[in-house]
PDB file of C-alpha atoms in Angstrom:
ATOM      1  CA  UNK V 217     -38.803 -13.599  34.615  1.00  0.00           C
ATOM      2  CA  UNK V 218     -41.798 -15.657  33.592  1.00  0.00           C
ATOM      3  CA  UNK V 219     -42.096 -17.472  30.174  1.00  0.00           C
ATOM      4  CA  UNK V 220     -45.282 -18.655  29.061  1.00  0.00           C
ATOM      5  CA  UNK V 221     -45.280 -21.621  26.579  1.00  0.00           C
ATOM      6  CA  UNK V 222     -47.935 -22.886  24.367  1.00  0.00           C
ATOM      7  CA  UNK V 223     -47.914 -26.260  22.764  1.00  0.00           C
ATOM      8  CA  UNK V 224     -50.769 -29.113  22.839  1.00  0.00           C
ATOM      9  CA  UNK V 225     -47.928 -31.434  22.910  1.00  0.00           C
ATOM     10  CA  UNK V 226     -47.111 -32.010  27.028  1.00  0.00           C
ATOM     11  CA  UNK V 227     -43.716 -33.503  25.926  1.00  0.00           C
ATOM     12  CA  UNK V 228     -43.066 -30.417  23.659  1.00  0.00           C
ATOM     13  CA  UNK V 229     -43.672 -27.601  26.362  1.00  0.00           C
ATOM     14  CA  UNK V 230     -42.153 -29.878  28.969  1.00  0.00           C
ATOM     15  CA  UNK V 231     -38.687 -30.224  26.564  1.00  0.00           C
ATOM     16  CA  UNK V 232     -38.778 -26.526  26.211  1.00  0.00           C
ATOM     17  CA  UNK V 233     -39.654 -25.700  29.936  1.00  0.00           C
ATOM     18  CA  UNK V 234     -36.223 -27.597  31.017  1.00  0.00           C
ATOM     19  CA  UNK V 235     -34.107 -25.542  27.996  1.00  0.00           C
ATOM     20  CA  UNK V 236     -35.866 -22.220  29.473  1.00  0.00           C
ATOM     21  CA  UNK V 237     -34.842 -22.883  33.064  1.00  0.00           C
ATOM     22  CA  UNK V 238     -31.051 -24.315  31.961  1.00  0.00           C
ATOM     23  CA  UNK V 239     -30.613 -21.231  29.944  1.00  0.00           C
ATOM     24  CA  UNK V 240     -31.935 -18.402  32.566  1.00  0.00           C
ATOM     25  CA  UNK V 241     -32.019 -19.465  36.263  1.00  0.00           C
ATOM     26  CA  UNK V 242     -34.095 -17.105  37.407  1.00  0.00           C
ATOM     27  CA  UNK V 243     -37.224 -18.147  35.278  1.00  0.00           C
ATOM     28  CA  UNK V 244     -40.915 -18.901  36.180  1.00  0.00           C
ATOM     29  CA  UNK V 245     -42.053 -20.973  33.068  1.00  0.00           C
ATOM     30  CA  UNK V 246     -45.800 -21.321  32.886  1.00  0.00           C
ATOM     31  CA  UNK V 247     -47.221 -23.874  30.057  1.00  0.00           C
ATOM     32  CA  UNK V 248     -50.460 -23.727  28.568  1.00  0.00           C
ATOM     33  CA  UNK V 249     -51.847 -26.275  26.238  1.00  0.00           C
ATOM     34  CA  UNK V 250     -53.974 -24.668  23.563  1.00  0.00           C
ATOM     35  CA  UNK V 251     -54.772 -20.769  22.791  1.00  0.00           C
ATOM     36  CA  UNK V 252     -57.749 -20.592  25.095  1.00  0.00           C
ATOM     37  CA  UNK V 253     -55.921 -21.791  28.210  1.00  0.00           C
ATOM     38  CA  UNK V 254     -52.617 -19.472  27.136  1.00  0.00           C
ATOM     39  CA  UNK V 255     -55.108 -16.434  27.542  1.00  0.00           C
ATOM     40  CA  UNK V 256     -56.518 -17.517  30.772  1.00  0.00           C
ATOM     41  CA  UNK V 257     -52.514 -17.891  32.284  1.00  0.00           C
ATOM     42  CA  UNK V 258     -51.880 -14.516  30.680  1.00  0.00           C
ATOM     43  CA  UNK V 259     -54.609 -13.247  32.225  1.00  0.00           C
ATOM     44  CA  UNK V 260     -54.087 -14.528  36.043  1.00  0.00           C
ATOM     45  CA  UNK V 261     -50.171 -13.862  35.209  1.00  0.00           C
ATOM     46  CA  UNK V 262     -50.195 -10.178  33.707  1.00  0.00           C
ATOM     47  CA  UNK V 263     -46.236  -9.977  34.711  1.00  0.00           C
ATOM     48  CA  UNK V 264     -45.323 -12.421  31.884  1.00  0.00           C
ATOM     49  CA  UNK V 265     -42.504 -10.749  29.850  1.00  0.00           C
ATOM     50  CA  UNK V 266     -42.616 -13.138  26.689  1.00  0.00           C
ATOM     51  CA  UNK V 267     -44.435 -16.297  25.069  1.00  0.00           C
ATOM     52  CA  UNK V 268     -43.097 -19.311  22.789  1.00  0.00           C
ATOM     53  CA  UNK V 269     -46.200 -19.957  21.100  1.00  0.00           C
ATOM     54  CA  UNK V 270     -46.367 -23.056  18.525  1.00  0.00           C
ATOM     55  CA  UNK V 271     -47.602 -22.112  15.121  1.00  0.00           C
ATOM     56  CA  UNK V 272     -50.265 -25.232  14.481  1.00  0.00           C
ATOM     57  CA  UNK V 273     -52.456 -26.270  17.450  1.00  0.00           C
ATOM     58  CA  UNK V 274     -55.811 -28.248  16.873  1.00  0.00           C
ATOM     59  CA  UNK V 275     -58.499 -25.394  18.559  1.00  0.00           C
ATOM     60  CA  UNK V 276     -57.191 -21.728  17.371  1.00  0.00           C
ATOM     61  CA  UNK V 277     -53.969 -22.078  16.143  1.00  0.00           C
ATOM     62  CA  UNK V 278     -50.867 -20.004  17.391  1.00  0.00           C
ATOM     63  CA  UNK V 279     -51.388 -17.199  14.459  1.00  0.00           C
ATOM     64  CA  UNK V 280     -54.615 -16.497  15.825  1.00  0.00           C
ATOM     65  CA  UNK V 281     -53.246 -16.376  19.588  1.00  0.00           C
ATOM     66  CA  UNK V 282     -50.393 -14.219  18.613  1.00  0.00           C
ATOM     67  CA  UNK V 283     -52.598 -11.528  16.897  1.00  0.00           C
ATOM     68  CA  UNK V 284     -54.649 -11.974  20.324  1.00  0.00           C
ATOM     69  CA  UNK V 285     -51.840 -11.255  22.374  1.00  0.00           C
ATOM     70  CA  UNK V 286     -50.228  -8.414  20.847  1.00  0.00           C
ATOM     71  CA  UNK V 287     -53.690  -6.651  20.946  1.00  0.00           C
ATOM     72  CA  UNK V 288     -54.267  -7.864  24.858  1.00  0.00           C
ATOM     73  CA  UNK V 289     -50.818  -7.349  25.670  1.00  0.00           C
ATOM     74  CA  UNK V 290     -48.939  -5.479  23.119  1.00  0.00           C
ATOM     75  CA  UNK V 291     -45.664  -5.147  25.021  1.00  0.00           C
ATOM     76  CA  UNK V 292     -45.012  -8.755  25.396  1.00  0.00           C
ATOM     77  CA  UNK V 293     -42.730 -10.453  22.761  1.00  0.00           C
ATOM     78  CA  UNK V 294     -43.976 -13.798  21.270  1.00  0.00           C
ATOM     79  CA  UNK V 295     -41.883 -16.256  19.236  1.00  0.00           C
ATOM     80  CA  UNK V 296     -43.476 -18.359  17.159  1.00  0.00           C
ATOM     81  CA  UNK V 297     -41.836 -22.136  17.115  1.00  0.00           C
ATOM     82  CA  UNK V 298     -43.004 -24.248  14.281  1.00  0.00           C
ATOM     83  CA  UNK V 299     -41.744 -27.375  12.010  1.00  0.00           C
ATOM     84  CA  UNK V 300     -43.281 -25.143   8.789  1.00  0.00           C
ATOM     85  CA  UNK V 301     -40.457 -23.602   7.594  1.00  0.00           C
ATOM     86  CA  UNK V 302     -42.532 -21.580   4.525  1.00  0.00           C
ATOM     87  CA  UNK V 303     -42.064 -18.083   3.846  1.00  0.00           C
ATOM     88  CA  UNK V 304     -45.982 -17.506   4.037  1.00  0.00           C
ATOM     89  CA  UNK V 305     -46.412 -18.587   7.313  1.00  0.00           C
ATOM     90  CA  UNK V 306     -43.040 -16.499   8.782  1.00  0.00           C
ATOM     91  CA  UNK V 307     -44.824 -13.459   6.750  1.00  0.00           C
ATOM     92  CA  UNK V 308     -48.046 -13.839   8.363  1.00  0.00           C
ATOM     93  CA  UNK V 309     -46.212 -13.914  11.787  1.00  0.00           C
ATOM     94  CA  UNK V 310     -43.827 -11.015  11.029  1.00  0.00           C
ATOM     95  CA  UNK V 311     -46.834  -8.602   9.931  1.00  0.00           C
ATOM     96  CA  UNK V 312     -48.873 -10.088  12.983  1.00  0.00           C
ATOM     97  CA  UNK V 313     -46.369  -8.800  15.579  1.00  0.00           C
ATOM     98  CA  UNK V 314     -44.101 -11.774  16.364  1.00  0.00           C
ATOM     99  CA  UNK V 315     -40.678 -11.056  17.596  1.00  0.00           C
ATOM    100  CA  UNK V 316     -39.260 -14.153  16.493  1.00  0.00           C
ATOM    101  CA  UNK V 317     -39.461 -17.602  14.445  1.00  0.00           C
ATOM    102  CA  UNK V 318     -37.437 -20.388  15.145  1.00  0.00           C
ATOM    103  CA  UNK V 319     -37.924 -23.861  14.242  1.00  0.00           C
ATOM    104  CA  UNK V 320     -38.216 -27.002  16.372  1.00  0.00           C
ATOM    105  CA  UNK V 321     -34.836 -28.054  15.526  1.00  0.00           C
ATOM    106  CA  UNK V 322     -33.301 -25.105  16.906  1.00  0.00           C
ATOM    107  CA  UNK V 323     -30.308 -26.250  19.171  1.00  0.00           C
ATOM    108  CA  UNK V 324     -30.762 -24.913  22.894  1.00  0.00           C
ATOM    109  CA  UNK V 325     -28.630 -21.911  22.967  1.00  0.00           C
ATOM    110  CA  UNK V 326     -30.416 -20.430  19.561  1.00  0.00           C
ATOM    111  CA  UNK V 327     -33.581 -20.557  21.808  1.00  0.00           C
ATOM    112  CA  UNK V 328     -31.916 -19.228  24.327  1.00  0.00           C
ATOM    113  CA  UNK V 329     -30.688 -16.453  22.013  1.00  0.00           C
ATOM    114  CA  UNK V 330     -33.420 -15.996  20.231  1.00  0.00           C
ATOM    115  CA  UNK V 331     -35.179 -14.952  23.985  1.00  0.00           C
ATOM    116  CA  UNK V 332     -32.605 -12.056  25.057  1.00  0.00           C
ATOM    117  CA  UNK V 333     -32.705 -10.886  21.622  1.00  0.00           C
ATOM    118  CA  UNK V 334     -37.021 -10.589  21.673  1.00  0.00           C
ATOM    119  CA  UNK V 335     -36.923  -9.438  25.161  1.00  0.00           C
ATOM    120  CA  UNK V 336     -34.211  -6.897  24.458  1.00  0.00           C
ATOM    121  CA  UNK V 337     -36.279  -5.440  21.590  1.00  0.00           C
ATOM    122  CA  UNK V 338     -33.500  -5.368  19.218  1.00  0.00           C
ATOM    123  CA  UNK V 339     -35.114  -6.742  16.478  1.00  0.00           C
ATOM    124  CA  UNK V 340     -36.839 -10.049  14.896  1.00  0.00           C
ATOM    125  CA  UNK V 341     -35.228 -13.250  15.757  1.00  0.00           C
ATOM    126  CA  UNK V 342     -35.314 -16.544  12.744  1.00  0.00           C
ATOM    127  CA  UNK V 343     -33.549 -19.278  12.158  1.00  0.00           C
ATOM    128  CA  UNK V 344     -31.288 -19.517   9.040  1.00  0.00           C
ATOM    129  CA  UNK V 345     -33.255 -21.892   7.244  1.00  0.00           C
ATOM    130  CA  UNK V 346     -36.530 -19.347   7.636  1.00  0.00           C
ATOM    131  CA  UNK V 347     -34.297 -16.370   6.552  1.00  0.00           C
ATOM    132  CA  UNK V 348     -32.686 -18.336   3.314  1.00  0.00           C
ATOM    133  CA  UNK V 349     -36.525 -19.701   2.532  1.00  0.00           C
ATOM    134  CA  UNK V 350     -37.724 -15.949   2.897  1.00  0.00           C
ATOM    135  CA  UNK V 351     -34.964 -14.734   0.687  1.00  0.00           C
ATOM    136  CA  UNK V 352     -35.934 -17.313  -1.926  1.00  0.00           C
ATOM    137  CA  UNK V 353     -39.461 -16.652  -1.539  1.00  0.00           C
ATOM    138  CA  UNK V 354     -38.559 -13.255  -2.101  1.00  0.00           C
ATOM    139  CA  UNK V 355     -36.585 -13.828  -4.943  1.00  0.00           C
ATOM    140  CA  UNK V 356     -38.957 -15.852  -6.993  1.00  0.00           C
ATOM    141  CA  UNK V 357     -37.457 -18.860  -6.260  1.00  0.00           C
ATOM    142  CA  UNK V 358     -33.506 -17.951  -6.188  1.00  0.00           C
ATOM    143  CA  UNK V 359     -30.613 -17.962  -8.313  1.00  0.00           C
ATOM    144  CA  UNK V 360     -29.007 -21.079  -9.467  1.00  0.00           C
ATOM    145  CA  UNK V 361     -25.786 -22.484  -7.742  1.00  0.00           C
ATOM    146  CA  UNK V 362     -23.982 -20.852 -10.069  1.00  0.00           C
ATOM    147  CA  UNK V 363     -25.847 -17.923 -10.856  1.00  0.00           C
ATOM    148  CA  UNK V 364     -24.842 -14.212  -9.779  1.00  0.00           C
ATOM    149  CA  UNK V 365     -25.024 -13.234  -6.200  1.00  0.00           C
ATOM    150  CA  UNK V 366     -26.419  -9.859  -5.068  1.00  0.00           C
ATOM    151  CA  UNK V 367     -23.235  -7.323  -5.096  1.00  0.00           C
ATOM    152  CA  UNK V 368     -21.347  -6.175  -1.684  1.00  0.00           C
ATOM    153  CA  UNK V 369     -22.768  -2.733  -1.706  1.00  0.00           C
ATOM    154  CA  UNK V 370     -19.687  -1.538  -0.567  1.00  0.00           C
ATOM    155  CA  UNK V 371     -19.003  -3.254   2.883  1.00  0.00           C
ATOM    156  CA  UNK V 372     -15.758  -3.143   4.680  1.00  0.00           C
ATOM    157  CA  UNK V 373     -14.703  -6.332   6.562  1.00  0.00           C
ATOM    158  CA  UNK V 374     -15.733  -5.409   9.468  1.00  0.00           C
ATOM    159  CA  UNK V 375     -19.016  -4.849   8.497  1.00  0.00           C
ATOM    160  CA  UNK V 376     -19.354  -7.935   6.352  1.00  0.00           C
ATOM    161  CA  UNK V 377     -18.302  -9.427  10.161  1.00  0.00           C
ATOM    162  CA  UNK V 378     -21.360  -7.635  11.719  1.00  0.00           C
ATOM    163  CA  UNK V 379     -23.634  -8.664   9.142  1.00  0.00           C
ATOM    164  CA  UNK V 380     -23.021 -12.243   9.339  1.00  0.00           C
ATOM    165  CA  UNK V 381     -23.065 -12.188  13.239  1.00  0.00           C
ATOM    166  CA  UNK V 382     -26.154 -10.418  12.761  1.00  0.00           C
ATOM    167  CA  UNK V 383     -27.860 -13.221  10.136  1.00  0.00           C
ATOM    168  CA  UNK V 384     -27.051 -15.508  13.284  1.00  0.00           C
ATOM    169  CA  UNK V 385     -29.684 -14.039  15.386  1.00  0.00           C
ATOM    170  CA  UNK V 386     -26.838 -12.399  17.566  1.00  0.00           C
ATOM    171  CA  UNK V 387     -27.453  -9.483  19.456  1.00  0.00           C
ATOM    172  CA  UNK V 388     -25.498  -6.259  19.726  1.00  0.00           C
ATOM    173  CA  UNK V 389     -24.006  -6.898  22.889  1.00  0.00           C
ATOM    174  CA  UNK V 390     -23.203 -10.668  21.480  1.00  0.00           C
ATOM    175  CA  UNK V 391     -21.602  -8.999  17.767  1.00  0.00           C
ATOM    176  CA  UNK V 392     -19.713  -6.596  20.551  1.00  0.00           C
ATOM    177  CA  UNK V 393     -18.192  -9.526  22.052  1.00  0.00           C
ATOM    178  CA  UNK V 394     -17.182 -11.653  19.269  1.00  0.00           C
ATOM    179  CA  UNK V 395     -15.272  -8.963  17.637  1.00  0.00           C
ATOM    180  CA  UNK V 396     -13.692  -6.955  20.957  1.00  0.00           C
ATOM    181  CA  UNK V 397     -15.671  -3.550  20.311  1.00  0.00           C
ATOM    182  CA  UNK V 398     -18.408  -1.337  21.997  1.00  0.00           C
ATOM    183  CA  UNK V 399     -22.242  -2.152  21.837  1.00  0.00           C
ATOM    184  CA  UNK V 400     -22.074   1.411  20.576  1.00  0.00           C
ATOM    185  CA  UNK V 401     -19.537   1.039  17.647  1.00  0.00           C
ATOM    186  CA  UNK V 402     -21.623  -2.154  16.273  1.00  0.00           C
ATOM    187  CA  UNK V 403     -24.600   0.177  16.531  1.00  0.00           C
ATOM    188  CA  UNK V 404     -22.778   2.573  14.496  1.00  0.00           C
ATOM    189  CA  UNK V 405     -21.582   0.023  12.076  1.00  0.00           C
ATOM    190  CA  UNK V 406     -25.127  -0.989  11.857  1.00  0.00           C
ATOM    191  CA  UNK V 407     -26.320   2.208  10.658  1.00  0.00           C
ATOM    192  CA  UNK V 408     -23.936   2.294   7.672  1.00  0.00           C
ATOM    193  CA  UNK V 409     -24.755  -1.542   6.995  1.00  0.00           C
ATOM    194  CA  UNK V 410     -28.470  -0.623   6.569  1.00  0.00           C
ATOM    195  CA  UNK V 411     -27.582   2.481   4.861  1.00  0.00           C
ATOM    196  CA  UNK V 412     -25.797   0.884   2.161  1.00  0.00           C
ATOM    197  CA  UNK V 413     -28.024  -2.214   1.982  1.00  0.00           C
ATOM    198  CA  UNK V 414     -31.334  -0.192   1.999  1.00  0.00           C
ATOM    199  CA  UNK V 415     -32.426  -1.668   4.917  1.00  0.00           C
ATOM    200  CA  UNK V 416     -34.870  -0.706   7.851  1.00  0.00           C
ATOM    201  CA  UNK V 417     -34.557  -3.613   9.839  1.00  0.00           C
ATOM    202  CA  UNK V 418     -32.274  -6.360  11.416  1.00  0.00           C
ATOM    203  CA  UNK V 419     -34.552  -8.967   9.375  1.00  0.00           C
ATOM    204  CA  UNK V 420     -34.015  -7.347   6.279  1.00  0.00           C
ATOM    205  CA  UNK V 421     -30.780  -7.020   7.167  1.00  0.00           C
ATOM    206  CA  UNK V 422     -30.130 -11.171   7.553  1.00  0.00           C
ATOM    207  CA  UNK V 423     -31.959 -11.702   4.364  1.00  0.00           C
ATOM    208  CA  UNK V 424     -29.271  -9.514   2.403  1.00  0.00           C
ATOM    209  CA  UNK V 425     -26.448 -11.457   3.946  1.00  0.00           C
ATOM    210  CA  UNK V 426     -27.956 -14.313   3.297  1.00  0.00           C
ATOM    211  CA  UNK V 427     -28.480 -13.711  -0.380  1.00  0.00           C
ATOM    212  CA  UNK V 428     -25.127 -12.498  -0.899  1.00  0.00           C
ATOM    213  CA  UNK V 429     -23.327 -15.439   0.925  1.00  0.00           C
ATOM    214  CA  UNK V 430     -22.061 -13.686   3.724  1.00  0.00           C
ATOM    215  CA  UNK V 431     -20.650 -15.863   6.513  1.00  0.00           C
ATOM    216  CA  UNK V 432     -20.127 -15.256  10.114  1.00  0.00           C
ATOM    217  CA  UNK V 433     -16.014 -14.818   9.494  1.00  0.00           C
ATOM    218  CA  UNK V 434     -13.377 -16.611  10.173  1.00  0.00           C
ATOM    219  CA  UNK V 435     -13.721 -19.564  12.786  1.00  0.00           C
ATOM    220  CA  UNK V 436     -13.110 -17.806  16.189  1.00  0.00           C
ATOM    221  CA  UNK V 437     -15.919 -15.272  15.437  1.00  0.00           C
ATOM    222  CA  UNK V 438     -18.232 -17.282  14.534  1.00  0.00           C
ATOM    223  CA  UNK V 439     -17.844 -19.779  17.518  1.00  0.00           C
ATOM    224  CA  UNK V 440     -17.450 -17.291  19.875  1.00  0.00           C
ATOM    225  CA  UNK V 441     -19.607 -18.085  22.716  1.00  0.00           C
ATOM    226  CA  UNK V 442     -22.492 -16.256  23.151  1.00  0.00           C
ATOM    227  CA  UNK V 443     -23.437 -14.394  26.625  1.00  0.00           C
ATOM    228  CA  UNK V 444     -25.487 -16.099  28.763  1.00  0.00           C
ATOM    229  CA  UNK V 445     -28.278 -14.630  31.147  1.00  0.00           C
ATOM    230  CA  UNK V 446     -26.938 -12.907  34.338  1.00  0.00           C
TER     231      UNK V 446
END
């Protein structure tokens, strides 16, 4: 599998090069330092499967190369990997194409995650404090610590479990896992869940269960390992 990733900071791609390679063994990682030079490895590499592009970068920054890529090379997933944390620059990614958006302070194995979810195609991968700040951005702000939260539309527990995996970033074969059924029966689930939440997507999805304070469940769910790269 090769990984392309795009950061003007050497230390940066360098830090993420070593997480790539401990998280999936069998990975090429290819680092470019700024949008132009990202093309010109895409271009000599056409075989690269995904990109970790970071958001600000002093020529064009990694909005611009993301819209680039997904019109070069539309079937290629890019996360974006930023410090910004604001709703307007995860929306401007989202409607651009990206497959993910994870901060920098994402541990290793969310990275890691967040990559077999984007390359699996199962839907957009961001990190809790993106989905909570989208919510809120969403909501005009948010409600107050005490102030109503959005109702339960109905969920049974074991949905409620599924949704929470699912605000995690998890993937279907991951939810599966934790909770000892069939990739099929979570797909099932999901179907009611977005049914009932009026939902389309996983990311709409994570940004209902994070507005109505939906955990992942009880402890050994929610630290459940999650499956590594074979």
């Amino acid at each position: 599998m090769k990984v392309l990733i795009v950061d003007d900071h050497a230390l940066v791609r360098r830090g993420m090069s070593y997480v790539v390679r401990e998280c999936f063994a069998d990975a090429e990682v290819l680092e470019a330092g700024g949008a132009d030079e990202a093309v010109s490895v895409m271009e000599a590499n056409t075989d690269t499967e995904i990109a970790l592009v970071d958001v600000r970068m002093p020529d064009l920054d990694g909005l611009e190369l993301l819209r680039t890529i997904k019109g070069r090379w539309p079937d290629v997933p890019v996360i974006m990997l930023s410090t910004y944390d604001q709703a307007m620059y995860v929306k401007r990614a989202l409607a651009d194409g990206a497959a993910g958006y994870m901060l920098k302070d994402a541990t290793p194995d969310d990275l890691g995650q967040a990559i077999r979810v984007a390359l699996s195609g199962s839907g957009n991968v961001l990190s809790p404090r993106v989905i909570q700040n989208l919510f809120e951005d969403a909501d005009g702000g948010g409600s107050s610590e005490d102030g109503p939260r959005r109702p339960e539309f109905g969920l049974t527990r074991r949905e409620r479990d599924i949704l929470g995996l699912l605000a995690e970033g998890r993937a279907n074969r991951d939810i599966a896992q934790a909770l000892f059924l069939s990739e099929k029966t979570v797909k099932a689930h999901l179907a009611a869940i977005f049914r009932k939440l009026g939902v389309t997507n996983r990311t709409q999805a994570a940004m209902a269960a994070v507005s109505m304070g939906i955990e992942p469940g009880p402890p050994e769910i929610a630290n459940a390992p999650k499956s590594k790269a074979r």
